[in-house]
PDB file of C-alpha atoms in Angstrom:
ATOM      1  CA  MET H 171      91.731  79.432  89.871  1.00 77.00           C
ATOM      2  CA  ASN H 172      95.297  79.950  91.052  1.00 86.00           C
ATOM      3  CA  TRP H 173      97.954  81.570  88.900  1.00 94.00           C
ATOM      4  CA  SER H 174     100.112  78.470  89.280  1.00 89.00           C
ATOM      5  CA  ASN H 175      97.413  76.410  87.562  1.00 90.00           C
ATOM      6  CA  LEU H 176      97.467  78.340  84.276  1.00 94.00           C
ATOM      7  CA  SER H 177      98.316  75.878  81.503  1.00 92.00           C
ATOM      8  CA  TYR H 178     100.432  78.509  79.778  1.00 92.00           C
ATOM      9  CA  LYS H 179     101.084  82.224  79.753  1.00 97.00           C
ATOM     10  CA  LEU H 180      99.044  83.071  76.666  1.00 98.00           C
ATOM     11  CA  GLY H 181      95.828  84.840  77.555  1.00 98.00           C
ATOM     12  CA  LEU H 182      93.229  86.668  75.490  1.00 98.00           C
ATOM     13  CA  GLY H 183      92.628  90.410  75.420  1.00 98.00           C
ATOM     14  CA  THR H 184      89.139  91.528  74.415  1.00 97.00           C
ATOM     15  CA  TRP H 185      89.444  95.247  73.692  1.00 95.00           C
ATOM     16  CA  GLN H 186      88.676  94.493  70.017  1.00 93.00           C
ATOM     17  CA  MET H 187      85.377  92.914  71.094  1.00 95.00           C
ATOM     18  CA  GLY H 188      84.197  96.343  72.190  1.00 92.00           C
ATOM     19  CA  GLY H 189      83.952  97.178  68.484  1.00 85.00           C
ATOM     20  CA  ASP H 190      84.173 100.602  66.857  1.00 80.00           C
ATOM     21  CA  HIS H 191      83.385 102.431  70.073  1.00 73.00           C
ATOM     22  CA  VAL H 192      83.303 106.246  69.754  1.00 72.00           C
ATOM     23  CA  ILE H 193      82.870 108.713  72.624  1.00 71.00           C
ATOM     24  CA  ASN H 194      82.151 112.334  71.681  1.00 69.00           C
ATOM     25  CA  GLY H 195      83.674 111.753  68.255  1.00 70.00           C
ATOM     26  CA  ILE H 196      86.841 110.216  69.683  1.00 71.00           C
ATOM     27  CA  PRO H 197      87.618 106.594  68.686  1.00 71.00           C
ATOM     28  CA  MET H 198      87.993 104.442  71.806  1.00 72.00           C
ATOM     29  CA  GLY H 199      87.913 101.048  70.095  1.00 74.00           C
ATOM     30  CA  TRP H 200      88.754  99.171  66.914  1.00 79.00           C
ATOM     31  CA  ASP H 201      86.771  97.720  64.016  1.00 79.00           C
ATOM     32  CA  ALA H 202      83.195  96.537  64.451  1.00 84.00           C
ATOM     33  CA  MET H 203      82.786  92.991  65.749  1.00 92.00           C
ATOM     34  CA  ASN H 204      79.509  91.107  65.994  1.00 93.00           C
ATOM     35  CA  GLU H 205      78.495  88.725  68.748  1.00 95.00           C
ATOM     36  CA  SER H 206      78.828  85.526  66.727  1.00 96.00           C
ATOM     37  CA  THR H 207      82.427  86.315  65.757  1.00 96.00           C
ATOM     38  CA  ALA H 208      83.356  87.242  69.317  1.00 97.00           C
ATOM     39  CA  VAL H 209      81.749  84.143  70.828  1.00 97.00           C
ATOM     40  CA  GLU H 210      83.453  81.907  68.260  1.00 98.00           C
ATOM     41  CA  ILE H 211      86.837  83.447  69.114  1.00 98.00           C
ATOM     42  CA  LEU H 212      86.240  83.045  72.844  1.00 98.00           C
ATOM     43  CA  LEU H 213      85.069  79.441  72.660  1.00 97.00           C
ATOM     44  CA  THR H 214      87.920  78.478  70.325  1.00 97.00           C
ATOM     45  CA  ALA H 215      90.418  80.138  72.660  1.00 98.00           C
ATOM     46  CA  ILE H 216      89.052  78.310  75.702  1.00 96.00           C
ATOM     47  CA  LYS H 217      88.950  74.947  73.912  1.00 95.00           C
ATOM     48  CA  SER H 218      92.533  75.545  72.764  1.00 96.00           C
ATOM     49  CA  GLY H 219      93.658  75.834  76.371  1.00 96.00           C
ATOM     50  CA  ILE H 220      93.586  79.598  76.943  1.00 97.00           C
ATOM     51  CA  GLN H 221      92.361  80.156  80.490  1.00 97.00           C
ATOM     52  CA  PHE H 222      93.014  83.867  81.112  1.00 98.00           C
ATOM     53  CA  ILE H 223      90.525  86.368  79.660  1.00 98.00           C
ATOM     54  CA  ASP H 224      91.115  90.094  80.103  1.00 98.00           C
ATOM     55  CA  THR H 225      88.400  92.669  79.545  1.00 98.00           C
ATOM     56  CA  ALA H 226      86.978  95.966  80.863  1.00 97.00           C
ATOM     57  CA  ASP H 227      83.561  97.468  81.440  1.00 96.00           C
ATOM     58  CA  SER H 228      84.458 100.343  79.116  1.00 94.00           C
ATOM     59  CA  TYR H 229      85.231  98.148  76.073  1.00 94.00           C
ATOM     60  CA  GLY H 230      82.241  99.076  73.958  1.00 92.00           C
ATOM     61  CA  GLN H 231      80.483 100.294  77.135  1.00 92.00           C
ATOM     62  CA  GLY H 232      80.039  96.712  78.307  1.00 95.00           C
ATOM     63  CA  GLN H 233      79.832  95.029  74.909  1.00 96.00           C
ATOM     64  CA  ALA H 234      83.009  92.952  75.363  1.00 97.00           C
ATOM     65  CA  GLU H 235      81.815  91.740  78.757  1.00 98.00           C
ATOM     66  CA  LEU H 236      78.427  90.815  77.279  1.00 98.00           C
ATOM     67  CA  TYR H 237      80.113  88.787  74.539  1.00 98.00           C
ATOM     68  CA  ILE H 238      82.200  86.956  77.145  1.00 98.00           C
ATOM     69  CA  GLY H 239      79.016  86.305  79.110  1.00 98.00           C
ATOM     70  CA  GLN H 240      77.364  84.815  76.031  1.00 97.00           C
ATOM     71  CA  ALA H 241      80.373  82.563  75.428  1.00 97.00           C
ATOM     72  CA  ILE H 242      80.252  81.427  79.051  1.00 97.00           C
ATOM     73  CA  LYS H 243      76.545  80.613  78.736  1.00 96.00           C
ATOM     74  CA  VAL H 244      77.342  78.414  75.735  1.00 95.00           C
ATOM     75  CA  HIS H 245      80.332  76.818  77.449  1.00 93.00           C
ATOM     76  CA  LYS H 246      78.240  76.025  80.544  1.00 92.00           C
ATOM     77  CA  LYS H 247      76.304  73.521  78.424  1.00 91.00           C
ATOM     78  CA  ASP H 248      79.483  71.506  77.786  1.00 89.00           C
ATOM     79  CA  ALA H 249      80.197  68.439  79.885  1.00 87.00           C
ATOM     80  CA  ASP H 250      83.678  69.736  80.689  1.00 86.00           C
ATOM     81  CA  TRP H 251      82.486  73.164  81.925  1.00 90.00           C
ATOM     82  CA  ASP H 252      84.441  74.213  85.005  1.00 92.00           C
ATOM     83  CA  ARG H 253      84.427  77.897  86.009  1.00 93.00           C
ATOM     84  CA  SER H 254      87.444  77.300  88.247  1.00 93.00           C
ATOM     85  CA  LYS H 255      89.566  76.623  85.152  1.00 94.00           C
ATOM     86  CA  LEU H 256      89.089  80.174  83.879  1.00 97.00           C
ATOM     87  CA  MET H 257      90.637  83.407  85.143  1.00 98.00           C
ATOM     88  CA  ILE H 258      88.481  86.397  84.275  1.00 98.00           C
ATOM     89  CA  CYS H 259      89.974  89.829  84.767  1.00 98.00           C
ATOM     90  CA  THR H 260      87.990  93.019  84.225  1.00 98.00           C
ATOM     91  CA  LYS H 261      88.553  96.697  84.905  1.00 98.00           C
ATOM     92  CA  PHE H 262      86.478  99.602  86.147  1.00 98.00           C
ATOM     93  CA  GLY H 263      86.695 103.354  86.587  1.00 97.00           C
ATOM     94  CA  ASN H 264      85.819 104.817  83.185  1.00 94.00           C
ATOM     95  CA  ARG H 265      82.132 105.641  82.960  1.00 90.00           C
ATOM     96  CA  VAL H 266      80.066 107.639  80.515  1.00 86.00           C
ATOM     97  CA  LEU H 267      77.752 110.375  81.777  1.00 87.00           C
ATOM     98  CA  ASP H 268      74.293 111.032  80.383  1.00 84.00           C
ATOM     99  CA  ASP H 269      75.680 113.777  78.146  1.00 84.00           C
ATOM    100  CA  GLY H 270      78.141 111.346  76.563  1.00 80.00           C
ATOM    101  CA  THR H 271      81.189 112.588  78.432  1.00 84.00           C
ATOM    102  CA  MET H 272      83.581 109.933  79.720  1.00 87.00           C
ATOM    103  CA  VAL H 273      84.930 110.501  83.238  1.00 92.00           C
ATOM    104  CA  GLN H 274      87.008 108.499  85.665  1.00 95.00           C
ATOM    105  CA  ASP H 275      85.297 107.407  88.849  1.00 97.00           C
ATOM    106  CA  PHE H 276      87.059 105.171  91.360  1.00 97.00           C
ATOM    107  CA  SER H 277      84.758 106.041  94.252  1.00 96.00           C
ATOM    108  CA  PRO H 278      83.638 103.238  96.600  1.00 94.00           C
ATOM    109  CA  GLU H 279      80.032 103.826  95.506  1.00 95.00           C
ATOM    110  CA  TYR H 280      80.809 103.369  91.820  1.00 96.00           C
ATOM    111  CA  LEU H 281      83.167 100.482  92.583  1.00 97.00           C
ATOM    112  CA  VAL H 282      80.356  98.356  94.027  1.00 97.00           C
ATOM    113  CA  LYS H 283      77.945  99.235  91.222  1.00 97.00           C
ATOM    114  CA  ALA H 284      80.577  98.522  88.572  1.00 98.00           C
ATOM    115  CA  VAL H 285      81.407  95.093  90.005  1.00 98.00           C
ATOM    116  CA  ASP H 286      77.750  94.053  90.155  1.00 98.00           C
ATOM    117  CA  ALA H 287      77.162  95.263  86.596  1.00 98.00           C
ATOM    118  CA  SER H 288      80.231  93.427  85.291  1.00 98.00           C
ATOM    119  CA  LEU H 289      79.210  90.207  87.023  1.00 98.00           C
ATOM    120  CA  ALA H 290      75.772  90.418  85.402  1.00 98.00           C
ATOM    121  CA  ARG H 291      77.193  91.031  81.915  1.00 98.00           C
ATOM    122  CA  LEU H 292      79.806  88.280  82.320  1.00 98.00           C
ATOM    123  CA  SER H 293      77.270  85.735  83.632  1.00 97.00           C
ATOM    124  CA  CYS H 294      79.624  85.031  86.527  1.00 96.00           C
ATOM    125  CA  ASP H 295      79.288  84.792  90.288  1.00 97.00           C
ATOM    126  CA  TYR H 296      82.754  86.205  90.920  1.00 98.00           C
ATOM    127  CA  LEU H 297      85.673  87.983  89.257  1.00 98.00           C
ATOM    128  CA  ASP H 298      89.097  86.454  89.567  1.00 98.00           C
ATOM    129  CA  ILE H 299      90.685  89.891  89.233  1.00 98.00           C
ATOM    130  CA  LEU H 300      89.373  93.467  89.347  1.00 98.00           C
ATOM    131  CA  LEU H 301      91.678  96.223  88.118  1.00 98.00           C
ATOM    132  CA  PHE H 302      91.515  99.997  88.308  1.00 98.00           C
ATOM    133  CA  HIS H 303      91.498 101.076  84.655  1.00 98.00           C
ATOM    134  CA  SER H 304      94.228 103.558  83.696  1.00 97.00           C
ATOM    135  CA  PRO H 305      94.024 105.840  86.745  1.00 98.00           C
ATOM    136  CA  PRO H 306      96.104 109.052  86.834  1.00 96.00           C
ATOM    137  CA  GLU H 307      99.822 108.447  87.236  1.00 95.00           C
ATOM    138  CA  ASN H 308      99.829 110.498  90.449  1.00 95.00           C
ATOM    139  CA  PHE H 309      96.891 108.649  92.019  1.00 97.00           C
ATOM    140  CA  ASP H 310      97.129 108.586  95.828  1.00 97.00           C
ATOM    141  CA  TRP H 311      97.325 104.839  96.449  1.00 98.00           C
ATOM    142  CA  GLU H 312      98.594 105.241  99.995  1.00 96.00           C
ATOM    143  CA  ASN H 313      95.394 106.927 101.174  1.00 96.00           C
ATOM    144  CA  TYR H 314      92.821 105.195  98.986  1.00 97.00           C
ATOM    145  CA  ASP H 315      90.277 103.391 101.183  1.00 96.00           C
ATOM    146  CA  ARG H 316      90.842  99.681 100.551  1.00 97.00           C
ATOM    147  CA  GLY H 317      87.958  98.702 102.857  1.00 97.00           C
ATOM    148  CA  PRO H 318      85.294  98.380 100.119  1.00 97.00           C
ATOM    149  CA  LEU H 319      87.678  96.316  97.997  1.00 98.00           C
ATOM    150  CA  ASN H 320      88.468  93.991 100.877  1.00 98.00           C
ATOM    151  CA  GLU H 321      84.748  93.692 101.595  1.00 98.00           C
ATOM    152  CA  LEU H 322      84.176  92.581  97.982  1.00 98.00           C
ATOM    153  CA  VAL H 323      86.857  89.947  98.520  1.00 98.00           C
ATOM    154  CA  ARG H 324      85.204  88.772 101.733  1.00 98.00           C
ATOM    155  CA  ALA H 325      81.824  88.669  99.972  1.00 98.00           C
ATOM    156  CA  GLY H 326      83.315  86.413  97.292  1.00 98.00           C
ATOM    157  CA  LYS H 327      82.605  88.830  94.437  1.00 98.00           C
ATOM    158  CA  ILE H 328      86.287  89.323  93.596  1.00 98.00           C
ATOM    159  CA  ARG H 329      89.297  87.154  94.364  1.00 98.00           C
ATOM    160  CA  GLU H 330      91.991  89.857  94.132  1.00 98.00           C
ATOM    161  CA  TYR H 331      92.484  93.362  92.830  1.00 98.00           C
ATOM    162  CA  GLY H 332      95.097  95.648  91.381  1.00 98.00           C
ATOM    163  CA  VAL H 333      95.766  98.265  88.721  1.00 98.00           C
ATOM    164  CA  SER H 334      96.058  98.469  84.957  1.00 98.00           C
ATOM    165  CA  SER H 335      98.543 101.321  84.671  1.00 98.00           C
ATOM    166  CA  LYS H 336      99.010 103.805  81.867  1.00 96.00           C
ATOM    167  CA  SER H 337     102.774 103.412  82.139  1.00 96.00           C
ATOM    168  CA  VAL H 338     105.399 101.387  83.945  1.00 97.00           C
ATOM    169  CA  TYR H 339     106.033 104.395  86.187  1.00 97.00           C
ATOM    170  CA  GLY H 340     102.410 104.419  87.291  1.00 97.00           C
ATOM    171  CA  ALA H 341     102.800 100.710  88.036  1.00 98.00           C
ATOM    172  CA  LYS H 342     105.854 101.483  90.152  1.00 98.00           C
ATOM    173  CA  SER H 343     103.840 103.907  92.289  1.00 98.00           C
ATOM    174  CA  VAL H 344     101.281 101.135  92.846  1.00 98.00           C
ATOM    175  CA  MET H 345     104.079  98.834  94.006  1.00 98.00           C
ATOM    176  CA  ASP H 346     105.523 101.590  96.206  1.00 98.00           C
ATOM    177  CA  ALA H 347     102.200 101.747  98.069  1.00 98.00           C
ATOM    178  CA  GLU H 348     101.777  97.946  98.039  1.00 98.00           C
ATOM    179  CA  PHE H 349      98.275  98.399  96.635  1.00 98.00           C
ATOM    180  CA  GLY H 350      96.629  95.175  95.490  1.00 98.00           C
ATOM    181  CA  THR H 351      98.388  92.110  94.137  1.00 98.00           C
ATOM    182  CA  VAL H 352      98.050  92.400  90.338  1.00 98.00           C
ATOM    183  CA  ILE H 353      99.501  94.894  87.876  1.00 98.00           C
ATOM    184  CA  GLU H 354      98.763  95.175  84.170  1.00 98.00           C
ATOM    185  CA  VAL H 355     101.296  97.105  82.142  1.00 98.00           C
ATOM    186  CA  ILE H 356     102.667  97.504  78.615  1.00 98.00           C
ATOM    187  CA  PHE H 357     105.356  94.988  77.696  1.00 98.00           C
ATOM    188  CA  ASN H 358     106.721  94.053  74.271  1.00 98.00           C
ATOM    189  CA  VAL H 359     110.026  93.757  72.414  1.00 98.00           C
ATOM    190  CA  LEU H 360     110.027  97.499  71.770  1.00 98.00           C
ATOM    191  CA  ASP H 361     109.155  98.531  75.332  1.00 98.00           C
ATOM    192  CA  ARG H 362     110.887  96.285  77.857  1.00 98.00           C
ATOM    193  CA  ARG H 363     110.864  98.688  80.822  1.00 97.00           C
ATOM    194  CA  VAL H 364     108.926  96.294  83.067  1.00 97.00           C
ATOM    195  CA  ASP H 365     112.146  94.389  83.620  1.00 95.00           C
ATOM    196  CA  THR H 366     114.286  97.418  84.459  1.00 94.00           C
ATOM    197  CA  VAL H 367     111.746  99.573  86.352  1.00 96.00           C
ATOM    198  CA  LEU H 368     109.822  96.880  88.234  1.00 97.00           C
ATOM    199  CA  GLY H 369     112.105  93.853  88.173  1.00 94.00           C
ATOM    200  CA  ASN H 370     114.122  94.716  91.277  1.00 93.00           C
ATOM    201  CA  HIS H 371     111.363  96.497  93.191  1.00 96.00           C
ATOM    202  CA  PRO H 372     111.317  95.368  96.842  1.00 96.00           C
ATOM    203  CA  SER H 373     107.592  94.538  96.530  1.00 96.00           C
ATOM    204  CA  ARG H 374     107.906  92.703  93.186  1.00 95.00           C
ATOM    205  CA  ASN H 375     107.191  89.253  94.638  1.00 95.00           C
ATOM    206  CA  ARG H 376     103.866  90.502  95.976  1.00 97.00           C
ATOM    207  CA  TYR H 377     102.526  90.951  92.438  1.00 98.00           C
ATOM    208  CA  HIS H 378     101.503  89.017  89.369  1.00 98.00           C
ATOM    209  CA  VAL H 379     102.124  91.032  86.208  1.00 98.00           C
ATOM    210  CA  ILE H 380      99.900  91.005  83.130  1.00 98.00           C
ATOM    211  CA  GLY H 381     101.668  92.079  79.940  1.00 98.00           C
ATOM    212  CA  ARG H 382      99.405  94.120  77.682  1.00 98.00           C
ATOM    213  CA  VAL H 383      99.961  95.424  74.142  1.00 97.00           C
ATOM    214  CA  PRO H 384     102.492  92.629  73.418  1.00 98.00           C
ATOM    215  CA  LEU H 385     102.369  93.404  69.684  1.00 97.00           C
ATOM    216  CA  ALA H 386     102.696  97.177  70.144  1.00 95.00           C
ATOM    217  CA  SER H 387      99.151  97.979  68.960  1.00 92.00           C
ATOM    218  CA  GLY H 388      99.709  95.964  65.782  1.00 91.00           C
ATOM    219  CA  PHE H 389     103.005  97.520  64.702  1.00 94.00           C
ATOM    220  CA  LEU H 390     104.792  94.203  65.290  1.00 96.00           C
ATOM    221  CA  THR H 391     103.245  92.600  62.207  1.00 91.00           C
ATOM    222  CA  ASP H 392     104.734  91.984  58.776  1.00 86.00           C
ATOM    223  CA  LYS H 393     102.760  94.831  57.184  1.00 83.00           C
ATOM    224  CA  VAL H 394     105.105  97.218  58.972  1.00 85.00           C
ATOM    225  CA  PHE H 395     107.742  96.338  56.345  1.00 78.00           C
ATOM    226  CA  LEU H 396     105.590  98.078  53.734  1.00 78.00           C
ATOM    227  CA  LYS H 397     106.551 101.322  55.502  1.00 82.00           C
ATOM    228  CA  ASN H 398     103.093 102.801  54.932  1.00 83.00           C
ATOM    229  CA  SER H 399     101.810 104.551  58.051  1.00 79.00           C
ATOM    230  CA  SER H 400      98.270 104.730  56.624  1.00 76.00           C
ATOM    231  CA  LEU H 401      97.994 100.975  57.255  1.00 75.00           C
ATOM    232  CA  PHE H 402      98.015 101.725  60.983  1.00 76.00           C
ATOM    233  CA  GLY H 403      95.551 104.589  61.101  1.00 69.00           C
ATOM    234  CA  GLY H 404      92.263 102.883  61.948  1.00 72.00           C
ATOM    235  CA  GLY H 405      90.302 102.997  65.191  1.00 75.00           C
ATOM    236  CA  TYR H 406      92.139 103.793  68.381  1.00 77.00           C
ATOM    237  CA  ARG H 407      95.478 103.959  66.533  1.00 82.00           C
ATOM    238  CA  SER H 408      94.334 107.219  64.940  1.00 80.00           C
ATOM    239  CA  LYS H 409      94.939 108.794  68.363  1.00 84.00           C
ATOM    240  CA  ILE H 410      98.627 107.800  68.397  1.00 89.00           C
ATOM    241  CA  PRO H 411     100.838 110.871  67.807  1.00 91.00           C
ATOM    242  CA  ASP H 412     102.692 110.924  64.487  1.00 91.00           C
ATOM    243  CA  ARG H 413     106.128 110.856  66.098  1.00 95.00           C
ATOM    244  CA  ASP H 414     105.157 107.721  68.012  1.00 95.00           C
ATOM    245  CA  VAL H 415     103.853 106.072  64.834  1.00 92.00           C
ATOM    246  CA  HIS H 416     107.129 106.866  63.084  1.00 93.00           C
ATOM    247  CA  TRP H 417     109.144 105.491  66.019  1.00 96.00           C
ATOM    248  CA  PHE H 418     107.072 102.289  66.104  1.00 95.00           C
ATOM    249  CA  MET H 419     107.509 101.722  62.374  1.00 93.00           C
ATOM    250  CA  GLU H 420     111.203 102.563  62.344  1.00 95.00           C
ATOM    251  CA  SER H 421     111.899 100.363  65.364  1.00 96.00           C
ATOM    252  CA  ALA H 422     109.847  97.412  64.106  1.00 96.00           C
ATOM    253  CA  ASN H 423     111.782  97.514  60.846  1.00 95.00           C
ATOM    254  CA  LYS H 424     115.006  97.178  62.842  1.00 97.00           C
ATOM    255  CA  LEU H 425     113.675  93.802  63.995  1.00 97.00           C
ATOM    256  CA  ALA H 426     113.367  92.444  60.462  1.00 95.00           C
ATOM    257  CA  PHE H 427     115.654  89.566  61.452  1.00 97.00           C
ATOM    258  CA  LEU H 428     112.784  88.168  63.523  1.00 97.00           C
ATOM    259  CA  SER H 429     110.685  87.870  60.370  1.00 95.00           C
ATOM    260  CA  GLU H 430     113.272  85.484  58.933  1.00 95.00           C
ATOM    261  CA  MET H 431     112.861  83.078  61.855  1.00 96.00           C
ATOM    262  CA  LYS H 432     110.144  80.465  62.287  1.00 94.00           C
ATOM    263  CA  GLY H 433     107.036  82.311  63.469  1.00 95.00           C
ATOM    264  CA  GLY H 434     107.908  85.580  61.748  1.00 96.00           C
ATOM    265  CA  LEU H 435     107.952  89.003  63.349  1.00 96.00           C
ATOM    266  CA  THR H 436     104.587  88.571  65.080  1.00 96.00           C
ATOM    267  CA  GLY H 437     105.223  85.071  66.393  1.00 97.00           C
ATOM    268  CA  ASN H 438     108.688  85.806  67.713  1.00 97.00           C
ATOM    269  CA  SER H 439     107.648  89.130  69.221  1.00 98.00           C
ATOM    270  CA  LEU H 440     104.891  87.317  71.087  1.00 98.00           C
ATOM    271  CA  ALA H 441     107.231  84.464  72.032  1.00 98.00           C
ATOM    272  CA  TYR H 442     109.613  87.028  73.527  1.00 98.00           C
ATOM    273  CA  CYS H 443     106.851  88.112  75.921  1.00 98.00           C
ATOM    274  CA  LEU H 444     105.674  84.585  76.665  1.00 98.00           C
ATOM    275  CA  GLN H 445     109.213  83.515  77.506  1.00 97.00           C
ATOM    276  CA  SER H 446     109.977  86.502  79.746  1.00 96.00           C
ATOM    277  CA  ASP H 447     110.433  85.834  83.450  1.00 94.00           C
ATOM    278  CA  CYS H 448     109.042  89.260  84.370  1.00 95.00           C
ATOM    279  CA  ILE H 449     105.550  88.579  82.980  1.00 97.00           C
ATOM    280  CA  ASP H 450     102.991  86.090  84.308  1.00 97.00           C
ATOM    281  CA  VAL H 451     100.471  86.218  81.476  1.00 98.00           C
ATOM    282  CA  VAL H 452     100.339  87.948  78.071  1.00 98.00           C
ATOM    283  CA  ILE H 453      97.047  89.223  76.616  1.00 98.00           C
ATOM    284  CA  PRO H 454      97.163  89.921  72.864  1.00 98.00           C
ATOM    285  CA  GLY H 455      93.863  90.940  71.367  1.00 96.00           C
ATOM    286  CA  VAL H 456      92.434  89.414  68.196  1.00 95.00           C
ATOM    287  CA  LYS H 457      89.927  90.432  65.554  1.00 93.00           C
ATOM    288  CA  ASP H 458      89.411  86.995  63.975  1.00 95.00           C
ATOM    289  CA  LEU H 459      90.268  83.314  64.291  1.00 96.00           C
ATOM    290  CA  SER H 460      93.314  83.575  62.033  1.00 96.00           C
ATOM    291  CA  GLN H 461      94.964  85.964  64.484  1.00 95.00           C
ATOM    292  CA  LEU H 462      94.059  83.711  67.408  1.00 97.00           C
ATOM    293  CA  ASN H 463      95.562  80.691  65.675  1.00 97.00           C
ATOM    294  CA  ALA H 464      98.719  82.660  64.888  1.00 96.00           C
ATOM    295  CA  HIS H 465      99.069  83.556  68.559  1.00 97.00           C
ATOM    296  CA  LEU H 466      98.586  79.939  69.617  1.00 97.00           C
ATOM    297  CA  LYS H 467     101.431  78.917  67.286  1.00 97.00           C
ATOM    298  CA  ALA H 468     103.749  81.240  69.218  1.00 97.00           C
ATOM    299  CA  LEU H 469     103.556  78.734  72.075  1.00 97.00           C
ATOM    300  CA  ASP H 470     105.469  76.256  69.920  1.00 97.00           C
ATOM    301  CA  ILE H 471     108.338  78.595  69.084  1.00 97.00           C
ATOM    302  CA  PRO H 472     111.572  77.318  70.681  1.00 96.00           C
ATOM    303  CA  GLU H 473     113.140  79.435  73.383  1.00 97.00           C
ATOM    304  CA  LEU H 474     114.811  82.464  71.849  1.00 98.00           C
ATOM    305  CA  SER H 475     118.582  82.232  72.070  1.00 97.00           C
ATOM    306  CA  GLU H 476     120.745  84.640  74.027  1.00 97.00           C
ATOM    307  CA  ASP H 477     122.092  85.895  70.699  1.00 98.00           C
ATOM    308  CA  VAL H 478     118.585  86.782  69.516  1.00 98.00           C
ATOM    309  CA  ILE H 479     117.768  88.478  72.809  1.00 97.00           C
ATOM    310  CA  LYS H 480     120.976  90.519  72.490  1.00 98.00           C
ATOM    311  CA  LYS H 481     120.201  91.474  68.888  1.00 98.00           C
ATOM    312  CA  ILE H 482     116.793  92.769  70.019  1.00 98.00           C
ATOM    313  CA  ALA H 483     118.378  94.842  72.804  1.00 97.00           C
ATOM    314  CA  ASP H 484     121.067  96.174  70.449  1.00 98.00           C
ATOM    315  CA  ALA H 485     118.510  97.076  67.777  1.00 98.00           C
ATOM    316  CA  ILE H 486     116.131  98.794  70.215  1.00 98.00           C
ATOM    317  CA  PRO H 487     118.211  99.884  73.216  1.00 97.00           C
ATOM    318  CA  SER H 488     115.504 102.103  74.707  1.00 96.00           C
ATOM    319  CA  VAL H 489     112.138 103.738  74.211  1.00 97.00           C
ATOM    320  CA  PRO H 490     111.963 107.314  72.862  1.00 97.00           C
ATOM    321  CA  VAL H 491     113.270 109.982  75.204  1.00 97.00           C
ATOM    322  CA  TRP H 492     109.863 111.677  75.214  1.00 96.00           C
ATOM    323  CA  TRP H 493     108.409 108.562  76.872  1.00 96.00           C
ATOM    324  CA  LEU H 494     110.777 108.853  79.801  1.00 94.00           C
ATOM    325  CA  PRO H 495     109.899 110.771  82.984  1.00 91.00           C
ATOM    326  CA  THR H 496     111.214 114.319  83.141  1.00 83.00           C
TER     327      THR H 496
END
């Protein structure tokens, strides 16, 4: 399907569907999620009009992709099934060795194997988008052999490709090299650097931009007003440095005025992303149907006024200095 045919900019992230994934004692996922819950979320999202599904082969070592594949198998039985109305985006490059060690591998050989494996798990004949998953910030995009990628496009296995960057600066280097046509990058009310770093890039019009982590890993929820950092310590969040946790909580509390508006802090934070001109689709993750329904309600929030946008910028003028390049 074409980007212009998306019904709206709300997509679905599926990192949570990888479950409580642990590699060598390090949490790489969230809470456990069974197949029935995941399939119910996916089918409800699709029937509610969500067309963009983002995943990765490393989410639960393929578990999230398998759950999506199961949902697709169920949906194929419906009279209104139409694969062309879905955009499925997955990522590759993080693989686990036999000894349990996770390494990054973006070699042409692994690329082809990864695509075939993802297609099998997803029960699909093609991927709308294939992204490199969090490659090093200094990755040599200029000299990377794009031949195998273009061959996958010609073979009909992928429609387009790009990069899910660790930071907006990594995304800029992708744009500098004009590699691919899709970029996935962090964007939320606390971290708005996509607009300033990428917005005026000479190659900006070449790319569609996927906004990930729109709720700042869950810190843009009302429980942040309890000012209890232990509420944010589970799963992957346990890896977040303490000073970042404190900054997230302090900054989110400065946006308390959003909680007083229709939709609350979460709804208005998500609406901010959905209404941004610099993002083409937003992919919040969910752990249950209540979160999915809350995200869907954000679509009905009226356009945020210029005064509200200014209050957000005044409250959070920038990210922490230690996030900026040296």
